[in-house]
Amino acid sequence: RGVAWKKALYKASRKRAHTDHNGVLVWTTSRVQQGWSASVSGGCAGVLRRVYWSQSPCGSEQEAELAAARVALQAEFPQIFASLAAVEAATLSKPGKVQAKKKGAAPKWKAQAA
């Protein structure tokens, strides 16, 4: 899993708007020629200064929304963006990340021997 850009944008936007309402952000996704594009805007006055778009086509609607959230965080909340970008960079720089084993799954050497 990557950085929770969308969750961070919601949290910062709610704090700025002094509300806990989910409608603080408005998301729009659309199918484009090479994948998906998304935009995010403020659902109430003063939340975001403008509409932010994902910068390039993405493989899914969710990826496009995360990309738009990343752009909005960078512009609207640069300190939060910087700390999350550092976490993302540290995560991506770890070579050979081990995937979690499913509960109850047999080790590979047992599965191959059967």
mmCIF file of C-alpha atoms in Angstrom:
data_model
loop_
_atom_site.group_PDB
_atom_site.id
_atom_site.type_symbol
_atom_site.label_atom_id
_atom_site.label_comp_id
_atom_site.label_asym_id
_atom_site.label_seq_id
_atom_site.Cartn_x
_atom_site.Cartn_y
_atom_site.Cartn_z
ATOM 1 C CA ARG A 1 0.000 0.000 0.000
ATOM 2 C CA GLY A 2 1.099 3.495 -0.786
ATOM 3 C CA VAL A 3 0.637 6.775 0.986
ATOM 4 C CA ALA A 4 -2.956 7.641 1.953
ATOM 5 C CA TRP A 5 -3.073 10.901 -0.032
ATOM 6 C CA LYS A 6 -6.858 11.046 -0.144
ATOM 7 C CA LYS A 7 -7.259 10.420 3.582
ATOM 8 C CA ALA A 8 -4.675 13.099 4.391
ATOM 9 C CA LEU A 9 -6.450 15.605 2.123
ATOM 10 C CA TYR A 10 -9.783 14.883 3.816
ATOM 11 C CA LYS A 11 -8.254 15.320 7.257
ATOM 12 C CA ALA A 12 -6.536 18.613 6.412
ATOM 13 C CA SER A 13 -9.608 19.952 4.581
ATOM 14 C CA ARG A 14 -11.922 19.121 7.468
ATOM 15 C CA LYS A 15 -9.584 20.882 9.857
ATOM 16 C CA ARG A 16 -9.437 23.974 7.606
ATOM 17 C CA ALA A 17 -13.237 24.040 7.207
ATOM 18 C CA HIS A 18 -13.823 23.361 10.919
ATOM 19 C CA THR A 19 -16.177 20.502 10.099
ATOM 20 C CA ASP A 20 -16.311 16.725 10.269
ATOM 21 C CA HIS A 21 -18.654 16.487 7.276
ATOM 22 C CA ASN A 22 -17.702 14.123 4.433
ATOM 23 C CA GLY A 23 -18.974 16.583 1.791
ATOM 24 C CA VAL A 24 -16.014 18.865 2.397
ATOM 25 C CA LEU A 25 -14.493 17.594 -0.890
ATOM 26 C CA VAL A 26 -16.115 16.864 -4.254
ATOM 27 C CA TRP A 27 -14.542 14.208 -6.485
ATOM 28 C CA THR A 28 -15.106 13.745 -10.209
ATOM 29 C CA THR A 29 -13.644 10.843 -12.182
ATOM 30 C CA SER A 30 -13.822 10.346 -15.906
ATOM 31 C CA ARG A 31 -12.666 7.770 -18.396
ATOM 32 C CA VAL A 32 -10.060 9.157 -20.770
ATOM 33 C CA GLN A 33 -8.405 7.593 -23.790
ATOM 34 C CA GLN A 34 -5.490 6.068 -21.858
ATOM 35 C CA GLY A 35 -7.167 5.337 -18.491
ATOM 36 C CA TRP A 36 -8.787 7.471 -15.806
ATOM 37 C CA SER A 37 -8.607 11.111 -14.779
ATOM 38 C CA ALA A 38 -9.900 12.684 -11.561
ATOM 39 C CA SER A 39 -10.450 16.094 -10.069
ATOM 40 C CA VAL A 40 -11.075 17.320 -6.550
ATOM 41 C CA SER A 41 -12.608 20.596 -5.429
ATOM 42 C CA GLY A 42 -13.888 22.068 -2.208
ATOM 43 C CA GLY A 43 -17.424 21.102 -1.279
ATOM 44 C CA CYS A 44 -17.842 24.299 0.746
ATOM 45 C CA ALA A 45 -16.333 27.797 0.627
ATOM 46 C CA GLY A 46 -12.732 28.209 1.662
ATOM 47 C CA VAL A 47 -11.729 24.546 1.656
ATOM 48 C CA LEU A 48 -9.625 24.490 -1.537
ATOM 49 C CA ARG A 49 -8.564 27.514 -3.604
ATOM 50 C CA ARG A 50 -9.282 25.829 -6.935
ATOM 51 C CA VAL A 51 -9.960 22.500 -8.680
ATOM 52 C CA TYR A 52 -7.044 20.056 -8.798
ATOM 53 C CA TRP A 53 -6.612 17.334 -11.436
ATOM 54 C CA SER A 54 -4.583 14.149 -11.668
ATOM 55 C CA GLN A 55 -1.621 15.038 -13.882
ATOM 56 C CA SER A 56 -1.687 12.052 -16.210
ATOM 57 C CA PRO A 57 -4.037 9.157 -17.056
ATOM 58 C CA CYS A 58 -4.171 6.466 -14.358
ATOM 59 C CA GLY A 59 -4.969 2.761 -14.456
ATOM 60 C CA SER A 60 -8.084 2.993 -12.261
ATOM 61 C CA GLU A 61 -10.526 5.486 -10.783
ATOM 62 C CA GLN A 62 -8.959 5.014 -7.352
ATOM 63 C CA GLU A 63 -5.442 5.710 -8.660
ATOM 64 C CA ALA A 64 -6.712 8.850 -10.415
ATOM 65 C CA GLU A 65 -8.328 10.123 -7.203
ATOM 66 C CA LEU A 66 -5.121 9.475 -5.260
ATOM 67 C CA ALA A 67 -3.145 11.377 -7.901
ATOM 68 C CA ALA A 68 -5.551 14.349 -7.723
ATOM 69 C CA ALA A 69 -5.363 14.295 -3.908
ATOM 70 C CA ARG A 70 -1.552 14.329 -4.112
ATOM 71 C CA VAL A 71 -1.608 17.412 -6.371
ATOM 72 C CA ALA A 72 -4.110 19.195 -4.096
ATOM 73 C CA LEU A 73 -2.088 18.417 -0.964
ATOM 74 C CA GLN A 74 1.086 19.720 -2.588
ATOM 75 C CA ALA A 75 -0.576 23.046 -3.446
ATOM 76 C CA GLU A 76 -2.861 23.577 -0.449
ATOM 77 C CA PHE A 77 -1.014 21.889 2.425
ATOM 78 C CA PRO A 78 2.709 21.865 1.532
ATOM 79 C CA GLN A 79 3.922 20.826 5.013
ATOM 80 C CA ILE A 80 1.658 17.781 5.101
ATOM 81 C CA PHE A 81 2.644 16.962 1.521
ATOM 82 C CA ALA A 82 6.367 17.165 2.381
ATOM 83 C CA SER A 83 6.063 14.756 5.295
ATOM 84 C CA LEU A 84 4.013 12.253 3.275
ATOM 85 C CA ALA A 85 6.329 12.539 0.267
ATOM 86 C CA ALA A 86 9.255 11.699 2.571
ATOM 87 C CA VAL A 87 7.408 8.599 3.800
ATOM 88 C CA GLU A 88 6.648 7.625 0.207
ATOM 89 C CA ALA A 89 10.296 8.061 -0.822
ATOM 90 C CA ALA A 90 11.514 5.996 2.128
ATOM 91 C CA THR A 91 9.031 3.234 1.318
ATOM 92 C CA LEU A 92 9.988 3.140 -2.353
ATOM 93 C CA SER A 93 13.710 3.072 -1.576
ATOM 94 C CA LYS A 94 13.504 -0.138 0.491
ATOM 95 C CA PRO A 95 14.745 -2.938 -1.764
ATOM 96 C CA GLY A 96 13.124 -6.369 -1.668
ATOM 97 C CA LYS A 97 10.028 -5.483 0.309
ATOM 98 C CA VAL A 98 8.611 -8.712 1.745
ATOM 99 C CA GLN A 99 4.920 -9.319 1.161
ATOM 100 C CA ALA A 100 2.791 -10.451 4.076
ATOM 101 C CA LYS A 101 1.839 -14.121 3.992
ATOM 102 C CA LYS A 102 -1.876 -14.943 3.977
ATOM 103 C CA LYS A 103 -3.107 -16.443 7.215
ATOM 104 C CA GLY A 104 -3.126 -20.214 6.987
ATOM 105 C CA ALA A 105 -1.206 -20.320 3.712
ATOM 106 C CA ALA A 106 1.308 -23.106 3.390
ATOM 107 C CA PRO A 107 4.965 -22.136 2.917
ATOM 108 C CA LYS A 108 6.083 -22.260 -0.724
ATOM 109 C CA TRP A 109 8.421 -25.186 -0.134
ATOM 110 C CA LYS A 110 5.512 -27.311 1.203
ATOM 111 C CA ALA A 111 3.185 -26.305 -1.622
ATOM 112 C CA GLN A 112 5.795 -27.261 -4.227
ATOM 113 C CA ALA A 113 6.529 -30.606 -2.605
ATOM 114 C CA ALA A 114 2.881 -31.695 -2.693
#
